[in-house]
CSV table of C-alpha atoms in Angstrom, one decimal:
chain,number,residue,atom,x,y,z
A,5,ILE,CA,-24.1,0.3,3.5
A,6,ASP,CA,-21.5,-2.1,2.4
A,7,SER,CA,-17.9,-2.1,3.5
A,8,VAL,CA,-16.6,-1.0,0.0
A,9,THR,CA,-18.8,2.1,0.1
A,10,LEU,CA,-17.6,3.1,3.6
A,11,THR,CA,-14.0,2.6,2.7
A,12,LEU,CA,-14.7,4.9,-0.4
A,13,ARG,CA,-16.2,7.5,2.0
A,14,ALA,CA,-13.0,7.3,4.3
A,15,SER,CA,-10.7,7.8,1.3
A,16,ALA,CA,-12.7,10.8,0.2
A,17,ALA,CA,-12.4,12.3,3.7
A,18,ALA,CA,-8.5,11.6,3.9
A,19,ALA,CA,-8.4,13.4,0.4
A,20,HIS,CA,-10.1,16.4,1.7
A,21,ALA,CA,-8.0,16.5,4.7
A,22,GLY,CA,-4.8,16.5,2.4
A,23,ASP,CA,-3.7,13.1,3.3
A,24,ALA,CA,-3.2,11.9,-0.3
A,25,HIS,CA,-1.3,8.7,0.7
A,26,ARG,CA,-4.0,7.6,3.2
A,27,ALA,CA,-6.5,8.2,0.5
A,28,VAL,CA,-4.6,5.8,-1.8
A,29,SER,CA,-4.2,3.1,0.8
A,30,LEU,CA,-8.1,3.3,1.7
A,31,THR,CA,-9.1,3.3,-1.9
A,32,ARG,CA,-6.7,0.1,-2.5
A,33,SER,CA,-8.4,-1.5,0.4
A,34,ALA,CA,-11.8,-0.9,-1.2
A,35,LEU,CA,-10.5,-2.4,-4.5
A,36,ALA,CA,-9.4,-5.5,-2.6
A,37,GLY,CA,-12.8,-5.8,-1.1
A,38,ILE,CA,-14.5,-6.0,-4.4
A,39,GLY,CA,-15.7,-9.6,-5.3
A,40,GLN,CA,-17.2,-11.1,-8.4
A,41,ASP,CA,-20.7,-10.3,-7.4
A,42,THR,CA,-20.0,-6.7,-6.8
A,43,ASP,CA,-22.1,-4.4,-8.8
A,44,SER,CA,-20.2,-3.1,-11.9
A,45,GLU,CA,-21.0,0.6,-11.3
A,46,LEU,CA,-19.5,0.3,-7.8
A,47,ALA,CA,-16.4,-1.4,-9.1
A,48,ALA,CA,-15.9,1.3,-11.7
A,49,ARG,CA,-16.4,4.0,-9.0
A,50,VAL,CA,-13.7,2.4,-6.9
A,51,ARG,CA,-11.4,2.4,-9.9
A,52,TYR,CA,-11.9,5.9,-10.8
A,53,THR,CA,-11.7,7.2,-7.2
A,54,LEU,CA,-8.4,5.3,-6.9
A,55,ALA,CA,-7.2,6.9,-10.2
A,56,GLY,CA,-8.0,10.4,-8.8
A,57,ASN,CA,-6.1,9.6,-5.5
A,58,LEU,CA,-3.1,8.4,-7.3
A,59,MET,CA,-2.8,11.6,-9.1
A,60,GLY,CA,-2.4,13.1,-5.9
A,61,VAL,CA,0.6,11.2,-5.1
A,62,ASP,CA,2.0,11.6,-8.8
A,63,SER,CA,1.5,8.0,-9.7
A,64,LEU,CA,0.3,9.2,-13.1
A,65,THR,CA,0.7,6.0,-15.2
A,66,ALA,CA,-1.2,3.8,-12.7
A,67,ALA,CA,-3.9,6.5,-12.6
A,68,PHE,CA,-4.3,6.4,-16.2
A,69,ALA,CA,-4.6,2.7,-16.2
A,70,TYR,CA,-7.2,2.6,-13.4
A,71,SER,CA,-9.4,5.2,-15.0
A,72,SER,CA,-9.3,3.3,-18.3
A,73,GLU,CA,-10.4,0.1,-16.4
A,74,ALA,CA,-13.2,2.1,-15.0
A,75,LEU,CA,-14.4,3.5,-18.3
A,76,ALA,CA,-14.2,0.1,-19.8
A,77,MET,CA,-16.4,-1.5,-17.1
A,78,ILE,CA,-19.5,0.4,-17.8
A,79,PRO,CA,-21.0,1.3,-21.1
A,80,ALA,CA,-21.8,4.7,-22.4
A,81,GLU,CA,-25.2,3.7,-23.4
A,82,PRO,CA,-27.7,3.8,-21.7
A,83,PRO,CA,-26.3,7.0,-20.3
A,84,SER,CA,-25.6,7.1,-16.5
A,85,ARG,CA,-24.1,9.4,-13.9
A,86,THR,CA,-21.0,6.8,-13.0
A,87,TRP,CA,-20.1,6.7,-16.7
A,88,VAL,CA,-20.0,10.5,-16.8
A,89,TRP,CA,-17.8,10.8,-13.7
A,90,ALA,CA,-15.6,7.9,-15.0
A,91,ALA,CA,-15.0,9.6,-18.1
A,92,ALA,CA,-14.4,13.0,-16.3
A,93,THR,CA,-11.6,11.2,-14.3
A,94,HIS,CA,-10.2,9.7,-17.2
A,95,VAL,CA,-9.9,13.0,-18.9
A,96,LEU,CA,-7.8,14.2,-16.1
A,97,THR,CA,-5.5,11.2,-16.2
A,98,ALA,CA,-5.1,11.1,-19.9
A,99,ARG,CA,-4.1,14.9,-19.8
A,100,GLN,CA,-1.5,14.1,-17.0
A,101,VAL,CA,0.3,11.4,-19.1
A,102,GLY,CA,0.2,13.7,-22.3
A,103,GLU,CA,-2.8,11.8,-24.0
A,104,ASP,CA,-4.5,15.1,-25.0
A,105,GLY,CA,-6.1,13.8,-28.1
A,106,ILE,CA,-8.0,11.0,-25.8
A,107,ALA,CA,-8.7,13.6,-23.0
A,108,LEU,CA,-10.4,15.9,-25.6
A,109,ARG,CA,-12.3,13.2,-27.4
A,110,VAL,CA,-13.8,11.8,-24.1
A,111,ALA,CA,-14.4,15.3,-22.5
A,112,ARG,CA,-16.7,16.3,-25.4
A,113,GLN,CA,-18.6,13.0,-25.3
A,114,ALA,CA,-18.9,13.1,-21.6
A,115,LEU,CA,-20.1,16.6,-21.8
A,116,ARG,CA,-23.0,15.9,-24.1
A,117,ILE,CA,-24.2,13.1,-21.8
A,118,ALA,CA,-23.8,15.3,-18.7
A,119,GLU,CA,-25.9,17.9,-20.4
A,120,GLU,CA,-28.5,15.3,-21.5
A,121,LEU,CA,-28.9,14.0,-17.8
A,122,GLN,CA,-28.9,17.5,-16.5
A,123,LEU,CA,-25.7,16.6,-14.3
A,124,THR,CA,-24.7,20.2,-13.4
A,125,ASP,CA,-21.8,19.3,-11.2
A,126,ALA,CA,-20.3,17.1,-13.8
A,127,ARG,CA,-21.0,19.7,-16.6
A,128,ALA,CA,-19.0,22.0,-14.6
A,129,ASP,CA,-16.1,19.7,-14.2
A,130,LEU,CA,-16.0,18.8,-17.8
A,131,LEU,CA,-16.1,22.4,-18.9
A,132,ILE,CA,-13.2,23.0,-16.7
A,133,SER,CA,-11.2,20.3,-18.4
A,134,LEU,CA,-12.0,21.4,-21.9
A,135,ALA,CA,-11.0,25.1,-21.0
A,136,THR,CA,-7.6,23.6,-20.2
A,137,LEU,CA,-7.7,21.5,-23.5
A,138,GLU,CA,-9.1,23.7,-26.2
A,139,LYS,CA,-8.0,27.0,-27.9
A,140,GLY,CA,-5.0,28.1,-26.2
A,141,GLY,CA,-6.2,26.8,-22.7
A,142,ARG,CA,-6.8,28.8,-19.6
A,143,ARG,CA,-4.3,31.5,-20.5
A,144,THR,CA,-6.8,32.8,-23.1
A,145,ARG,CA,-9.7,35.2,-22.3
A,146,GLU,CA,-12.0,32.6,-23.9
A,147,GLY,CA,-10.7,29.9,-21.8
A,148,ARG,CA,-11.2,31.9,-18.7
A,149,GLU,CA,-14.6,33.0,-19.7
A,150,ARG,CA,-15.4,29.1,-19.9
A,151,LEU,CA,-13.9,28.6,-16.5
A,152,ALA,CA,-16.0,31.5,-15.0
A,153,GLN,CA,-19.3,29.5,-16.6
A,154,ALA,CA,-18.1,26.3,-15.0
A,155,ARG,CA,-17.5,28.0,-11.6
A,156,GLU,CA,-21.1,29.4,-11.8
A,157,LEU,CA,-22.4,25.9,-12.6
A,158,ALA,CA,-20.5,24.3,-9.7
A,159,ARG,CA,-21.9,27.0,-7.3
A,160,GLN,CA,-25.4,26.3,-8.4
A,161,ALA,CA,-24.9,22.6,-7.8
A,162,GLY,CA,-23.4,23.1,-4.4
A,163,HIS,CA,-20.1,21.0,-5.3
A,164,ALA,CA,-17.5,22.9,-3.5
A,165,PRO,CA,-14.5,20.9,-4.8
A,166,VAL,CA,-15.4,21.5,-8.5
A,167,GLU,CA,-16.1,25.2,-7.7
A,168,MET,CA,-12.5,25.4,-6.1
A,169,ARG,CA,-11.1,23.6,-9.3
A,170,ALA,CA,-12.6,26.1,-11.3
A,171,LEU,CA,-11.3,29.2,-9.3
A,172,PHE,CA,-7.9,27.5,-9.1
A,173,HIS,CA,-7.7,27.4,-12.9
A,174,LEU,CA,-9.1,30.9,-13.3
A,175,ALA,CA,-6.3,32.1,-11.0
A,176,ILE,CA,-3.6,30.2,-12.5
A,177,GLY,CA,-4.8,30.8,-16.1
A,178,SER,CA,-4.4,34.7,-15.1
A,179,PHE,CA,-1.0,34.1,-13.7
A,180,GLU,CA,0.2,32.0,-16.7
A,181,SER,CA,-1.0,34.9,-19.2
A,182,GLY,CA,0.9,37.4,-17.2
A,183,ASP,CA,-2.2,39.0,-15.7
A,184,LEU,CA,-0.8,38.7,-12.1
A,185,GLU,CA,-3.4,41.3,-10.4
A,186,GLU,CA,-6.3,39.7,-12.2
A,187,SER,CA,-5.5,36.2,-10.3
A,188,LEU,CA,-5.6,37.6,-6.8
A,189,PRO,CA,-9.4,38.1,-6.6
A,190,TRP,CA,-10.0,34.6,-7.7
A,191,LEU,CA,-7.5,33.2,-5.2
A,192,ALA,CA,-9.1,35.2,-2.3
A,193,GLU,CA,-12.6,34.0,-3.3
A,194,GLY,CA,-11.3,30.3,-3.7
A,195,LEU,CA,-9.7,30.2,-0.2
A,196,ASP,CA,-12.6,31.8,1.3
A,197,ARG,CA,-14.7,29.4,-0.2
A,198,ALA,CA,-12.4,26.4,1.1
A,199,ARG,CA,-12.4,28.0,4.6
A,200,ARG,CA,-16.2,28.0,4.7
A,201,ALA,CA,-16.5,24.5,3.5
A,202,GLY,CA,-13.8,23.2,5.9
A,203,LEU,CA,-11.7,22.3,2.9
A,204,LEU,CA,-8.5,24.2,3.4
A,205,SER,CA,-6.5,21.2,3.6
A,206,SER,CA,-7.6,19.8,0.1
A,207,PRO,CA,-5.5,19.7,-2.9
A,208,TYR,CA,-7.0,22.8,-4.8
A,209,PRO,CA,-7.0,25.2,-1.7
A,210,LEU,CA,-3.5,24.1,-0.8
A,211,GLU,CA,-2.4,25.0,-4.4
A,212,MET,CA,-4.3,28.3,-4.3
A,213,ARG,CA,-2.6,29.1,-1.1
A,214,TYR,CA,0.8,28.7,-2.7
A,215,LEU,CA,-0.3,30.5,-5.8
A,216,GLN,CA,-1.6,33.5,-3.7
A,217,LEU,CA,2.0,33.8,-2.0
A,218,LEU,CA,3.7,33.3,-5.3
A,219,VAL,CA,1.7,36.2,-7.0
A,220,LEU,CA,2.4,38.5,-4.0
A,221,TYR,CA,6.3,37.4,-4.4
A,222,THR,CA,6.4,38.1,-7.9
A,223,LEU,CA,4.7,41.4,-7.6
A,224,GLY,CA,7.3,42.6,-5.2
A,225,ARG,CA,4.7,42.7,-2.2
A,226,TRP,CA,7.0,40.6,-0.2
A,227,ASP,CA,5.7,41.8,3.3
A,228,GLU,CA,2.3,40.8,2.4
A,229,CYS,CA,3.6,37.5,1.1
A,230,VAL,CA,5.0,36.7,4.6
A,231,LYS,CA,2.1,37.8,6.4
A,232,ALA,CA,-0.3,35.7,4.3
A,233,ALA,CA,2.1,32.7,5.0
A,234,GLU,CA,1.3,33.1,8.5
A,235,SER,CA,-2.6,33.0,8.1
A,236,ASP,CA,-4.3,29.5,8.6
A,237,ALA,CA,-0.7,28.1,9.0
A,238,ASP,CA,-1.8,26.2,12.4
A,239,VAL,CA,-4.6,24.3,10.5
A,240,LEU,CA,-2.6,23.2,7.5
A,241,PRO,CA,-1.5,19.5,7.2
A,242,HIS,CA,2.1,18.4,6.9
A,243,ALA,CA,1.6,18.0,3.3
A,244,GLY,CA,0.8,21.7,2.9
A,245,GLY,CA,4.3,22.8,4.0
A,246,PHE,CA,4.9,23.6,0.4
A,247,THR,CA,2.5,26.4,0.6
A,248,MET,CA,5.1,28.5,2.6
A,249,GLY,CA,7.4,28.2,-0.4
A,250,PRO,CA,7.3,31.9,-1.6
A,251,ALA,CA,7.8,33.0,1.8
A,252,LEU,CA,11.2,31.0,1.8
A,253,TYR,CA,12.1,32.6,-1.5
A,254,VAL,CA,11.6,36.0,0.3
A,255,ALA,CA,13.8,34.9,3.2
A,256,LEU,CA,16.4,33.6,0.9
A,257,ALA,CA,16.5,36.9,-1.2
A,258,ARG,CA,16.7,39.0,1.8
A,259,GLY,CA,19.8,37.1,3.0
A,260,ASP,CA,18.5,34.5,5.4
A,261,LEU,CA,20.4,31.4,4.4
A,262,GLY,CA,18.7,29.5,7.1
A,263,ALA,CA,15.7,29.3,4.6
A,264,ALA,CA,17.8,26.6,2.7
A,265,GLY,CA,17.4,24.3,5.8
A,266,ARG,CA,13.8,25.0,6.0
A,267,ALA,CA,13.4,24.1,2.3
A,268,ARG,CA,15.5,21.0,2.6
A,269,ALA,CA,13.0,19.9,5.5
A,270,LEU,CA,10.2,19.8,2.8
A,271,LEU,CA,12.0,16.8,1.3
A,272,ASP,CA,11.4,14.6,4.5
A,273,GLY,CA,8.6,12.0,4.5
A,274,PRO,CA,6.6,10.7,1.4
A,275,PHE,CA,7.5,12.3,-2.0
A,276,ASP,CA,5.3,15.3,-2.8
A,277,TRP,CA,5.8,17.0,-6.2
A,278,MET,CA,4.9,20.6,-4.9
A,279,ALA,CA,7.4,20.3,-1.9
A,280,ALA,CA,10.1,18.9,-4.3
A,281,MET,CA,9.5,21.9,-6.6
A,282,VAL,CA,9.9,24.5,-3.7
A,283,ALA,CA,12.8,22.8,-2.2
A,284,GLY,CA,14.4,22.6,-5.8
A,285,ILE,CA,14.0,26.5,-6.5
A,286,ALA,CA,15.3,27.5,-2.9
A,287,LEU,CA,18.2,25.0,-2.7
A,288,ILE,CA,19.6,25.9,-6.3
A,289,ASP,CA,19.4,29.6,-5.5
A,290,ALA,CA,21.0,29.1,-2.1
A,291,ALA,CA,23.9,27.4,-3.7
A,292,ALA,CA,24.3,30.2,-6.2
A,293,PHE,CA,24.2,32.7,-3.4
A,294,GLU,CA,26.9,30.8,-1.6
A,295,GLY,CA,29.2,30.6,-4.9
A,296,ASP,CA,28.9,26.9,-5.1
A,297,PRO,CA,28.2,25.7,-8.7
A,298,GLU,CA,28.8,22.2,-8.0
A,299,ALA,CA,26.0,22.0,-5.3
A,300,ALA,CA,23.7,24.2,-7.7
A,301,VAL,CA,24.1,21.8,-10.5
A,302,GLU,CA,23.8,18.7,-8.3
A,303,ARG,CA,20.5,20.1,-6.9
A,304,MET,CA,19.2,21.2,-10.3
A,305,ARG,CA,19.7,17.6,-11.7
A,306,ALA,CA,18.3,16.0,-8.5
A,307,ALA,CA,15.1,18.2,-8.8
A,308,VAL,CA,14.5,17.6,-12.6
A,309,THR,CA,14.8,13.8,-11.8
A,310,ALA,CA,12.4,13.9,-9.1
A,311,LEU,CA,10.0,16.1,-10.7
A,312,THR,CA,10.0,14.2,-14.2
A,313,ASP,CA,6.7,12.1,-14.2
A,314,ASP,CA,6.6,8.4,-14.6
A,315,SER,CA,5.9,8.8,-18.3
A,316,GLY,CA,9.3,10.6,-18.7
A,317,ARG,CA,8.0,14.1,-19.2
A,318,ARG,CA,10.2,16.8,-17.7
A,319,PRO,CA,8.5,19.5,-15.9
A,320,ASP,CA,8.1,23.1,-17.4
A,321,LEU,CA,9.8,24.2,-14.1
A,322,ALA,CA,13.1,22.8,-15.5
A,323,VAL,CA,13.6,25.9,-17.3
A,324,ARG,CA,13.7,28.0,-14.3
A,325,LEU,CA,15.7,25.4,-12.4
A,326,ALA,CA,18.4,25.5,-15.3
A,327,ALA,CA,18.5,29.3,-15.1
A,328,LEU,CA,19.2,29.4,-11.6
A,329,ALA,CA,21.9,26.9,-11.8
A,330,LEU,CA,23.3,28.5,-14.8
A,331,ALA,CA,23.8,31.8,-12.6
A,332,ALA,CA,26.2,29.9,-10.3
A,333,VAL,CA,28.1,28.2,-13.3
A,334,ALA,CA,28.4,31.5,-15.1
A,335,ASP,CA,29.8,33.2,-12.0
A,336,LYS,CA,32.5,30.3,-11.9
A,337,ALA,CA,33.4,30.4,-15.7
A,338,THR,CA,33.7,34.1,-15.3
A,339,ALA,CA,36.1,34.0,-12.4
A,340,LEU,CA,38.2,31.2,-14.1
A,341,ARG,CA,38.3,33.2,-17.4
A,342,LEU,CA,40.0,36.3,-15.4
A,343,THR,CA,42.7,33.8,-14.0
A,344,GLY,CA,43.4,32.4,-17.3
A,345,ASP,CA,42.5,28.7,-16.2
A,346,GLU,CA,41.4,27.5,-19.7
A,347,ALA,CA,40.8,23.9,-18.7
A,348,GLY,CA,38.7,24.8,-15.7
A,349,MET,CA,36.9,27.4,-17.9
A,350,ARG,CA,36.1,24.7,-20.6
A,351,ARG,CA,34.7,22.4,-17.9
A,352,TRP,CA,32.1,24.8,-16.8
A,353,THR,CA,31.3,26.2,-20.2
A,354,ASP,CA,30.4,22.5,-21.2
A,355,THR,CA,28.1,22.3,-18.0
A,356,ALA,CA,26.6,25.6,-18.9
A,357,THR,CA,25.8,24.4,-22.6
A,358,GLU,CA,24.4,21.1,-21.0
A,359,LEU,CA,22.1,23.2,-18.8
A,360,VAL,CA,20.8,25.7,-21.6
A,361,GLU,CA,20.1,22.9,-23.9
A,362,LEU,CA,17.9,21.4,-21.2
A,363,ALA,CA,16.0,24.6,-20.7
A,364,ARG,CA,15.7,24.9,-24.6
A,365,SER,CA,14.4,21.4,-25.0
A,366,VAL,CA,12.0,21.5,-22.1
A,367,ALA,CA,10.7,25.1,-23.5
A,368,ALA,CA,10.1,23.6,-27.1
A,369,ALA,CA,8.5,20.5,-25.8
A,370,GLY,CA,5.0,21.9,-25.4
A,371,GLY,CA,5.0,22.8,-29.0
A,372,ASP,CA,1.9,24.8,-30.2
A,373,ALA,CA,-0.3,22.9,-27.9
A,374,ARG,CA,1.5,23.9,-24.7
A,375,PRO,CA,3.7,26.9,-25.5
A,376,GLN,CA,5.6,28.8,-22.7
A,377,GLY,CA,3.7,31.5,-21.1
A,378,PRO,CA,5.4,34.8,-20.3
A,379,GLU,CA,7.0,33.5,-17.1
A,380,GLY,CA,8.6,30.5,-18.9
A,381,GLN,CA,9.8,32.8,-21.7
A,382,ALA,CA,11.4,35.1,-19.4
A,383,TRP,CA,13.4,32.3,-17.6
A,384,LEU,CA,14.3,31.0,-21.0
A,385,ALA,CA,15.7,34.4,-21.8
A,386,ARG,CA,17.6,34.4,-18.5
A,387,ALA,CA,19.0,31.0,-19.2
A,388,GLU,CA,20.3,32.0,-22.6
A,389,ALA,CA,21.8,35.3,-21.1
A,390,GLU,CA,23.7,33.4,-18.3
A,391,TRP,CA,24.8,30.8,-20.9
A,392,THR,CA,26.4,33.4,-22.9
A,393,ARG,CA,28.0,34.9,-19.9
A,394,ALA,CA,29.5,31.6,-19.1
A,395,ALA,CA,30.7,31.0,-22.8
A,396,THR,CA,32.0,34.2,-24.0
A,397,GLY,CA,31.3,36.9,-21.3
A,398,PRO,CA,28.6,39.4,-20.5
A,399,ASP,CA,26.3,40.4,-23.5
A,400,ALA,CA,24.3,43.5,-23.3
A,401,ASP,CA,21.7,42.3,-25.9
A,402,ALA,CA,21.0,39.2,-24.0
A,403,TRP,CA,20.6,40.7,-20.8
A,404,GLU,CA,18.3,43.4,-22.4
A,405,LYS,CA,15.9,40.6,-23.6
A,406,ALA,CA,16.0,39.1,-20.2
A,407,VAL,CA,15.1,42.3,-18.5
A,408,THR,CA,12.3,43.0,-21.1
A,409,ALA,CA,11.0,39.4,-20.7
A,410,PHE,CA,10.5,39.9,-16.9
A,411,ASP,CA,8.5,43.0,-17.4
A,412,TYR,CA,5.4,41.0,-17.3
A,413,GLY,CA,5.6,41.6,-13.5
A,414,ASP,CA,8.5,39.8,-11.7
A,415,VAL,CA,9.9,42.8,-9.9
A,416,TYR,CA,12.9,40.8,-8.2
A,417,GLU,CA,13.9,38.8,-11.2
A,418,ARG,CA,13.7,41.9,-13.4
A,419,ALA,CA,16.0,43.7,-10.8
A,420,ARG,CA,18.5,40.8,-10.9
A,421,CYS,CA,18.6,40.7,-14.7
A,422,GLN,CA,19.0,44.8,-14.6
A,423,PHE,CA,22.1,44.0,-12.3
A,424,ARG,CA,23.7,41.9,-15.1
A,425,PHE,CA,22.5,44.1,-18.0
A,426,ALA,CA,24.4,46.9,-16.1
A,427,GLU,CA,27.4,44.8,-15.8
A,428,ALA,CA,27.3,43.9,-19.7
A,429,LEU,CA,26.8,47.5,-20.5
A,430,LEU,CA,29.8,48.8,-18.3
A,431,ALA,CA,31.9,46.0,-20.1
A,432,ALA,CA,30.8,47.5,-23.5
A,433,ASP,CA,31.9,51.1,-22.0
A,434,ARG,CA,28.3,52.3,-22.2
A,435,ARG,CA,28.5,53.9,-18.8
A,436,GLU,CA,25.6,56.0,-18.7
A,437,GLU,CA,23.2,53.3,-19.8
A,438,ALA,CA,25.0,51.0,-17.1
A,439,ALA,CA,24.3,53.6,-14.4
A,440,ALA,CA,20.7,54.0,-15.3
A,441,GLN,CA,20.1,50.1,-15.1
A,442,ALA,CA,22.0,49.7,-11.9
A,443,ARG,CA,20.0,52.5,-10.3
A,444,ALA,CA,16.6,51.1,-11.2
A,445,ALA,CA,17.8,47.7,-9.9
A,446,ARG,CA,19.0,49.3,-6.7
A,447,GLU,CA,15.8,51.2,-6.0
A,448,ALA,CA,13.9,47.8,-6.3
A,449,ALA,CA,16.3,45.8,-4.3
A,450,ALA,CA,16.2,48.5,-1.7
A,451,ARG,CA,12.4,48.5,-1.6
A,452,LEU,CA,12.3,44.7,-1.4
A,453,GLY,CA,14.9,44.5,1.4
A,454,ALA,CA,16.9,42.0,-1.0
A,455,ALA,CA,20.2,42.7,0.9
A,456,PRO,CA,22.6,40.4,-1.2
A,457,LEU,CA,21.5,42.0,-4.4
A,458,LEU,CA,21.8,45.3,-2.9
A,459,ALA,CA,25.3,44.8,-1.9
A,460,ARG,CA,26.3,43.6,-5.3
A,461,LEU,CA,24.7,46.7,-6.8
A,462,ASP,CA,26.4,49.0,-4.4
A,463,ALA,CA,29.9,47.2,-5.4
A,464,LEU,CA,29.1,47.6,-8.9
């Protein structure tokens, strides 16, 4: 076997072990080893493998460039397995840089050829891509039915990585549509499949592990979340540290400010998108807990900058990050309003407006093709309520909308919004309604062990 093929195999092993940066380095070495006499199919395979590995380190523009090169090196006719997989990779990179039209066209063409060649594994992979691109994507029942079909094809083909990709999209599609309980069996199956295949450290199982903890955290099953975070922890690579994120959110909500230091440690080493996401959430919330709006805003801006891809597209997560920072800003503006500091209050209301406009623009950026799901809509409602609190004071209608929006299943955030709703009702002298909201929030906070929120509710 030639050295280029051996290096490709080594890069695949590194990717499965969760070492994306080593996988990129090895694939670049394979590319450097290609000569003028190298078979065009092998040269294309090196390029689309490098494109796939570059996506793992969030180098999206370069990934799209290499997958474009790979697809251009070999003709679609006569049909070949190499062209189909080059096309399947190009679909993924095009999707990542926002070229959904290209992704959809190439995916449909490649699926026809995969069916003609009876490439079951490639059919499964392309069906997954189409399920995320067409007709409302993975959030719809139809999209998840297509994903289930892809999962079965991948299982038949014995292609574990594609099967785990299908299971991941089934799980996250359920989560994004607000069907949190439905996502848990898919996650359990996916992680069990990864465990049996020895692939727990590969990208999709790592993301499934994070998502499993996130679902448990969101549902308010915090003790289960912490326990699940401890399982398999000894076999995870350093790059898998982000999977512990929801357990950090639990610790922070229970008053353990040391969680902020553990979150900050995730930023050590090479850049990792998921680690930066977890750290951003935890550090902004920690700053809000500590009453430090300057730090909250600074950390939010740093996180959004870090998570913005190299095509300039800001992450959907920016809506949540802005809402978390707005909580600290609204606290500061409220305090200054009480002291009559008009200049200070204007400074922070201007900051609040900047943050809510960020949340609005990111929420609207997806348009009809990528609309916000229930979670994104809930965070936008909270951002709007926090902005109103900063600008003019507590508004019961705005907080009622936020409480209702978190009804999709987020127990803790609903309780936090109920606390603010109770404050707003009290300011409007609607005392009985305020008491009912405060009691409901207190019950949830007590059950979760969310000590800081419980203390605020007791004070109210």
